mmCIF file of C-alpha atoms in Angstrom:
data_model
loop_
_atom_site.group_PDB
_atom_site.id
_atom_site.type_symbol
_atom_site.label_atom_id
_atom_site.label_comp_id
_atom_site.label_asym_id
_atom_site.label_seq_id
_atom_site.Cartn_x
_atom_site.Cartn_y
_atom_site.Cartn_z
ATOM 1 C CA UNK A 1 -0.172 0.117 -0.046
ATOM 2 C CA UNK A 2 1.025 3.504 -0.458
ATOM 3 C CA UNK A 3 3.274 3.316 -3.398
ATOM 4 C CA UNK A 4 1.020 4.925 -5.761
ATOM 5 C CA UNK A 5 -2.617 5.837 -7.067
ATOM 6 C CA UNK A 6 -2.881 2.495 -8.345
ATOM 7 C CA UNK A 7 -1.505 0.585 -5.151
ATOM 8 C CA UNK A 8 -3.882 2.394 -2.931
ATOM 9 C CA UNK A 9 -7.004 1.951 -5.027
ATOM 10 C CA UNK A 10 -6.707 -1.754 -5.384
ATOM 11 C CA UNK A 11 -5.681 -2.024 -1.825
ATOM 12 C CA UNK A 12 -8.482 0.111 -0.813
ATOM 13 C CA UNK A 13 -11.080 -1.899 -2.917
ATOM 14 C CA UNK A 14 -10.330 -5.022 -1.346
ATOM 15 C CA UNK A 15 -10.209 -3.747 2.208
ATOM 16 C CA UNK A 16 -13.448 -1.739 1.706
ATOM 17 C CA UNK A 17 -15.036 -5.006 0.176
ATOM 18 C CA UNK A 18 -13.810 -6.889 3.150
ATOM 19 C CA UNK A 19 -15.260 -4.384 5.382
ATOM 20 C CA UNK A 20 -18.640 -4.620 3.694
ATOM 21 C CA UNK A 21 -18.472 -8.227 4.398
ATOM 22 C CA UNK A 22 -17.817 -7.397 8.007
ATOM 23 C CA UNK A 23 -20.791 -5.192 8.573
ATOM 24 C CA UNK A 24 -23.223 -7.825 6.774
ATOM 25 C CA UNK A 25 -21.697 -10.624 9.302
ATOM 26 C CA UNK A 26 -22.638 -8.552 12.460
ATOM 27 C CA UNK A 27 -25.132 -10.030 14.492
ATOM 28 C CA UNK A 28 -25.145 -8.279 17.582
ATOM 29 C CA UNK A 29 -25.679 -4.302 17.389
ATOM 30 C CA UNK A 30 -23.374 -3.536 19.554
ATOM 31 C CA UNK A 31 -20.616 -4.311 17.501
ATOM 32 C CA UNK A 32 -21.655 -2.240 14.728
ATOM 33 C CA UNK A 33 -19.193 0.566 15.338
ATOM 34 C CA UNK A 34 -15.953 -1.383 15.160
ATOM 35 C CA UNK A 35 -17.677 -3.702 12.477
ATOM 36 C CA UNK A 36 -17.479 -0.433 10.235
ATOM 37 C CA UNK A 37 -13.768 0.166 10.961
ATOM 38 C CA UNK A 38 -12.414 -1.931 8.050
ATOM 39 C CA UNK A 39 -14.989 -0.171 5.354
ATOM 40 C CA UNK A 40 -13.898 3.299 6.529
ATOM 41 C CA UNK A 41 -10.226 2.373 6.413
ATOM 42 C CA UNK A 42 -10.827 0.958 2.812
ATOM 43 C CA UNK A 43 -12.413 3.845 1.841
ATOM 44 C CA UNK A 44 -9.748 6.084 3.550
ATOM 45 C CA UNK A 45 -7.226 4.230 1.150
ATOM 46 C CA UNK A 46 -9.346 4.757 -1.736
ATOM 47 C CA UNK A 47 -9.258 8.694 -0.934
ATOM 48 C CA UNK A 48 -5.486 8.470 -0.533
ATOM 49 C CA UNK A 49 -5.317 7.151 -3.914
ATOM 50 C CA UNK A 50 -6.884 10.359 -4.941
ATOM 51 C CA UNK A 51 -4.709 12.050 -2.896
ATOM 52 C CA UNK A 52 -1.584 10.443 -5.290
ATOM 53 C CA UNK A 53 -3.444 11.615 -8.253
ATOM 54 C CA UNK A 54 -3.088 15.355 -6.879
ATOM 55 C CA UNK A 55 0.478 15.008 -6.117
ATOM 56 C CA UNK A 56 1.110 13.468 -9.823
ATOM 57 C CA UNK A 57 -0.977 16.294 -11.568
ATOM 58 C CA UNK A 58 -3.514 13.922 -13.137
ATOM 59 C CA UNK A 59 -6.784 16.050 -10.809
ATOM 60 C CA UNK A 60 -6.831 19.895 -10.482
ATOM 61 C CA UNK A 61 -5.741 21.611 -7.218
ATOM 62 C CA UNK A 62 -9.250 21.927 -5.747
ATOM 63 C CA UNK A 63 -9.992 18.247 -5.762
ATOM 64 C CA UNK A 64 -6.320 17.612 -4.708
ATOM 65 C CA UNK A 65 -6.895 19.509 -1.634
ATOM 66 C CA UNK A 66 -10.322 18.275 -0.770
ATOM 67 C CA UNK A 67 -9.059 14.674 -1.002
ATOM 68 C CA UNK A 68 -6.132 15.586 1.166
ATOM 69 C CA UNK A 69 -8.766 17.475 4.058
ATOM 70 C CA UNK A 70 -10.903 13.950 3.663
ATOM 71 C CA UNK A 71 -8.031 11.730 4.261
ATOM 72 C CA UNK A 72 -6.605 13.988 7.300
ATOM 73 C CA UNK A 73 -10.079 14.114 8.836
ATOM 74 C CA UNK A 74 -10.507 10.413 8.880
ATOM 75 C CA UNK A 75 -7.131 9.546 10.061
ATOM 76 C CA UNK A 76 -6.534 12.174 12.935
ATOM 77 C CA UNK A 77 -9.862 13.144 14.664
ATOM 78 C CA UNK A 78 -12.095 10.328 13.404
ATOM 79 C CA UNK A 79 -9.953 7.249 14.325
ATOM 80 C CA UNK A 80 -9.359 8.550 18.428
ATOM 81 C CA UNK A 81 -12.966 8.982 18.336
ATOM 82 C CA UNK A 82 -14.241 5.906 16.768
ATOM 83 C CA UNK A 83 -12.046 3.022 17.743
ATOM 84 C CA UNK A 84 -12.332 3.513 21.713
ATOM 85 C CA UNK A 85 -16.355 4.265 21.542
ATOM 86 C CA UNK A 86 -16.367 1.075 19.372
ATOM 87 C CA UNK A 87 -14.764 -1.003 22.378
ATOM 88 C CA UNK A 88 -17.226 0.871 24.577
ATOM 89 C CA UNK A 89 -20.188 -0.068 22.824
ATOM 90 C CA UNK A 90 -19.146 -3.686 22.262
ATOM 91 C CA UNK A 91 -18.608 -4.335 25.958
ATOM 92 C CA UNK A 92 -22.300 -3.775 26.545
ATOM 93 C CA UNK A 93 -23.457 -2.311 29.641
ATOM 94 C CA UNK A 94 -22.464 -3.900 32.782
ATOM 95 C CA UNK A 95 -19.160 -5.365 31.841
ATOM 96 C CA UNK A 96 -16.516 -5.107 34.191
ATOM 97 C CA UNK A 97 -13.828 -3.405 31.611
ATOM 98 C CA UNK A 98 -16.370 -1.335 30.356
ATOM 99 C CA UNK A 99 -15.044 2.069 32.379
ATOM 100 C CA UNK A 100 -11.622 1.652 30.684
ATOM 101 C CA UNK A 101 -12.949 2.139 27.090
ATOM 102 C CA UNK A 102 -15.314 4.534 28.191
ATOM 103 C CA UNK A 103 -12.473 7.070 29.749
ATOM 104 C CA UNK A 104 -10.183 6.318 26.669
ATOM 105 C CA UNK A 105 -13.210 7.575 24.415
ATOM 106 C CA UNK A 106 -13.329 10.631 26.497
ATOM 107 C CA UNK A 107 -9.707 10.779 25.696
ATOM 108 C CA UNK A 108 -10.083 10.340 22.394
ATOM 109 C CA UNK A 109 -12.658 13.332 22.324
ATOM 110 C CA UNK A 110 -10.253 15.374 23.798
ATOM 111 C CA UNK A 111 -7.326 14.817 21.295
ATOM 112 C CA UNK A 112 -9.572 15.031 18.138
ATOM 113 C CA UNK A 113 -10.844 18.486 19.201
ATOM 114 C CA UNK A 114 -7.334 20.328 18.253
ATOM 115 C CA UNK A 115 -6.633 18.006 15.457
ATOM 116 C CA UNK A 116 -9.980 18.563 13.725
ATOM 117 C CA UNK A 117 -9.671 22.476 14.578
ATOM 118 C CA UNK A 118 -5.975 22.030 12.824
ATOM 119 C CA UNK A 119 -7.148 20.218 9.865
ATOM 120 C CA UNK A 120 -10.087 22.810 9.141
ATOM 121 C CA UNK A 121 -8.040 25.854 9.610
ATOM 122 C CA UNK A 122 -4.644 24.861 7.819
ATOM 123 C CA UNK A 123 -4.506 23.493 4.151
ATOM 124 C CA UNK A 124 -3.039 19.955 4.491
ATOM 125 C CA UNK A 125 -0.238 19.399 2.186
ATOM 126 C CA UNK A 126 1.278 16.065 1.073
ATOM 127 C CA UNK A 127 4.861 15.149 -0.099
ATOM 128 C CA UNK A 128 5.842 11.888 -1.908
ATOM 129 C CA UNK A 129 8.832 10.816 -0.096
ATOM 130 C CA UNK A 130 10.484 7.229 -0.929
ATOM 131 C CA UNK A 131 7.197 5.716 -2.422
ATOM 132 C CA UNK A 132 4.709 6.919 0.434
ATOM 133 C CA UNK A 133 3.221 10.029 1.331
ATOM 134 C CA UNK A 134 4.169 12.340 4.082
ATOM 135 C CA UNK A 135 1.737 14.765 4.675
ATOM 136 C CA UNK A 136 1.701 18.221 6.964
ATOM 137 C CA UNK A 137 -1.132 19.642 8.843
ATOM 138 C CA UNK A 138 0.648 21.854 11.471
ATOM 139 C CA UNK A 139 -0.755 20.222 14.456
ATOM 140 C CA UNK A 140 -0.009 21.807 17.694
ATOM 141 C CA UNK A 141 1.763 19.870 20.390
ATOM 142 C CA UNK A 142 2.262 17.098 18.114
ATOM 143 C CA UNK A 143 4.084 14.638 20.506
ATOM 144 C CA UNK A 144 1.473 15.193 23.182
ATOM 145 C CA UNK A 145 -1.495 14.606 21.291
ATOM 146 C CA UNK A 146 0.146 11.570 19.220
ATOM 147 C CA UNK A 147 0.807 9.722 22.618
ATOM 148 C CA UNK A 148 -2.891 10.643 23.097
ATOM 149 C CA UNK A 149 -4.150 9.540 20.004
ATOM 150 C CA UNK A 150 -2.212 6.012 20.095
ATOM 151 C CA UNK A 151 -3.597 5.449 23.889
ATOM 152 C CA UNK A 152 -7.168 6.128 22.786
ATOM 153 C CA UNK A 153 -6.888 3.920 19.888
ATOM 154 C CA UNK A 154 -4.442 1.168 20.760
ATOM 155 C CA UNK A 155 -5.087 1.219 24.126
ATOM 156 C CA UNK A 156 -8.894 0.660 24.134
ATOM 157 C CA UNK A 157 -8.503 -2.592 22.182
ATOM 158 C CA UNK A 158 -5.315 -3.898 24.360
ATOM 159 C CA UNK A 159 -7.655 -3.233 27.603
ATOM 160 C CA UNK A 160 -10.786 -4.500 26.164
ATOM 161 C CA UNK A 161 -10.697 -7.524 27.773
ATOM 162 C CA UNK A 162 -11.692 -9.175 24.467
ATOM 163 C CA UNK A 163 -9.082 -11.520 23.023
ATOM 164 C CA UNK A 164 -9.884 -10.722 19.449
ATOM 165 C CA UNK A 165 -9.560 -7.030 20.191
ATOM 166 C CA UNK A 166 -6.404 -7.550 21.598
ATOM 167 C CA UNK A 167 -4.885 -9.232 18.873
ATOM 168 C CA UNK A 168 -5.814 -6.496 16.996
ATOM 169 C CA UNK A 169 -4.267 -3.999 19.140
ATOM 170 C CA UNK A 170 -1.067 -6.135 19.192
ATOM 171 C CA UNK A 171 -1.188 -5.634 15.871
ATOM 172 C CA UNK A 172 -1.646 -1.828 15.740
ATOM 173 C CA UNK A 173 0.494 -1.298 18.538
ATOM 174 C CA UNK A 174 3.713 -2.808 16.790
ATOM 175 C CA UNK A 175 2.915 -1.817 13.727
ATOM 176 C CA UNK A 176 2.918 1.781 14.466
ATOM 177 C CA UNK A 177 6.198 1.100 16.259
ATOM 178 C CA UNK A 178 7.663 -0.065 13.090
ATOM 179 C CA UNK A 179 6.058 2.630 10.987
ATOM 180 C CA UNK A 180 7.827 5.016 13.486
ATOM 181 C CA UNK A 181 11.329 3.694 13.158
ATOM 182 C CA UNK A 182 11.226 3.000 9.228
ATOM 183 C CA UNK A 183 8.845 5.459 7.820
ATOM 184 C CA UNK A 184 9.137 8.232 10.377
ATOM 185 C CA UNK A 185 8.607 11.210 7.781
ATOM 186 C CA UNK A 186 5.431 9.315 6.129
ATOM 187 C CA UNK A 187 3.987 7.829 9.754
ATOM 188 C CA UNK A 188 0.452 8.578 9.312
ATOM 189 C CA UNK A 189 0.353 7.594 5.586
ATOM 190 C CA UNK A 190 2.344 4.098 6.792
ATOM 191 C CA UNK A 191 -0.058 3.561 9.869
ATOM 192 C CA UNK A 192 -3.155 4.210 7.888
ATOM 193 C CA UNK A 193 -2.242 1.672 5.803
ATOM 194 C CA UNK A 194 -1.310 -0.876 8.353
ATOM 195 C CA UNK A 195 -4.291 -0.136 10.268
ATOM 196 C CA UNK A 196 -6.543 -0.963 7.207
ATOM 197 C CA UNK A 197 -4.886 -4.152 7.061
ATOM 198 C CA UNK A 198 -5.151 -5.193 10.311
ATOM 199 C CA UNK A 199 -8.837 -4.128 10.582
ATOM 200 C CA UNK A 200 -9.270 -7.363 8.434
ATOM 201 C CA UNK A 201 -8.939 -8.953 11.925
ATOM 202 C CA UNK A 202 -12.451 -8.091 12.666
ATOM 203 C CA UNK A 203 -13.953 -10.235 10.379
ATOM 204 C CA UNK A 204 -14.174 -13.242 12.362
ATOM 205 C CA UNK A 205 -15.154 -10.871 15.598
ATOM 206 C CA UNK A 206 -17.734 -9.052 13.826
ATOM 207 C CA UNK A 207 -20.177 -12.136 13.362
ATOM 208 C CA UNK A 208 -20.055 -12.817 17.614
ATOM 209 C CA UNK A 209 -22.006 -11.455 20.174
ATOM 210 C CA UNK A 210 -21.352 -9.715 23.216
ATOM 211 C CA UNK A 211 -22.571 -10.099 26.571
ATOM 212 C CA UNK A 212 -25.991 -10.193 27.494
ATOM 213 C CA UNK A 213 -27.325 -6.745 28.622
ATOM 214 C CA UNK A 214 -28.198 -6.307 32.278
ATOM 215 C CA UNK A 215 -31.541 -5.443 33.356
ATOM 216 C CA UNK A 216 -31.755 -1.397 33.553
ATOM 217 C CA UNK A 217 -28.360 -0.887 32.151
ATOM 218 C CA UNK A 218 -29.403 0.915 28.710
ATOM 219 C CA UNK A 219 -28.752 4.274 28.243
ATOM 220 C CA UNK A 220 -25.790 4.915 30.260
ATOM 221 C CA UNK A 221 -23.243 6.806 28.219
ATOM 222 C CA UNK A 222 -19.237 6.553 28.291
ATOM 223 C CA UNK A 223 -17.832 6.567 31.900
ATOM 224 C CA UNK A 224 -21.507 6.260 33.382
ATOM 225 C CA UNK A 225 -21.509 2.862 34.414
ATOM 226 C CA UNK A 226 -22.389 1.552 37.531
#
């Protein structure tokens, strides 16, 4: 992935197709938010194909900027919101480990706000570096926000109490380290490509069911379990 527009388009189509299958397999509505992750990330790779087209001069500046902005909105503010919220939903009311993803969902929201503001207030730029794309957004306090981002996404999976989600968290955590060490300048692009592949691990998980809902537990929000 991330080598060219054609590579991103092909990979995105495959992952989006698998993501559609993942959603179709869902039996427990509480698993829908996380089960939607592969489809979202497949679409994300398709958007990056358009970013490549902009860098190659095959589409105009306006569509190219729109593609970079949409790519950044998914990669930066949306993922730290969706992943811990999805883990929180899947745990179900009354789950003994539900407080942790609830707290991490709040952290994800705190991280997402400055990331969204940065994306919407500044023009997102991209540059081809060694067959990958390096994005520049001008995020303030980048190291702190990156730490919160990874804690909200990878941490929620690792601390979910679900073996399949822990495996996904381990894959993403290890991949994030590799991306940071090997492709430091294009970390965001390579991390999201890896996440799209790793999300396929949710295919089997999506068809399962979570714990039963205790009587009177419906309607509690993140962090509101008793």
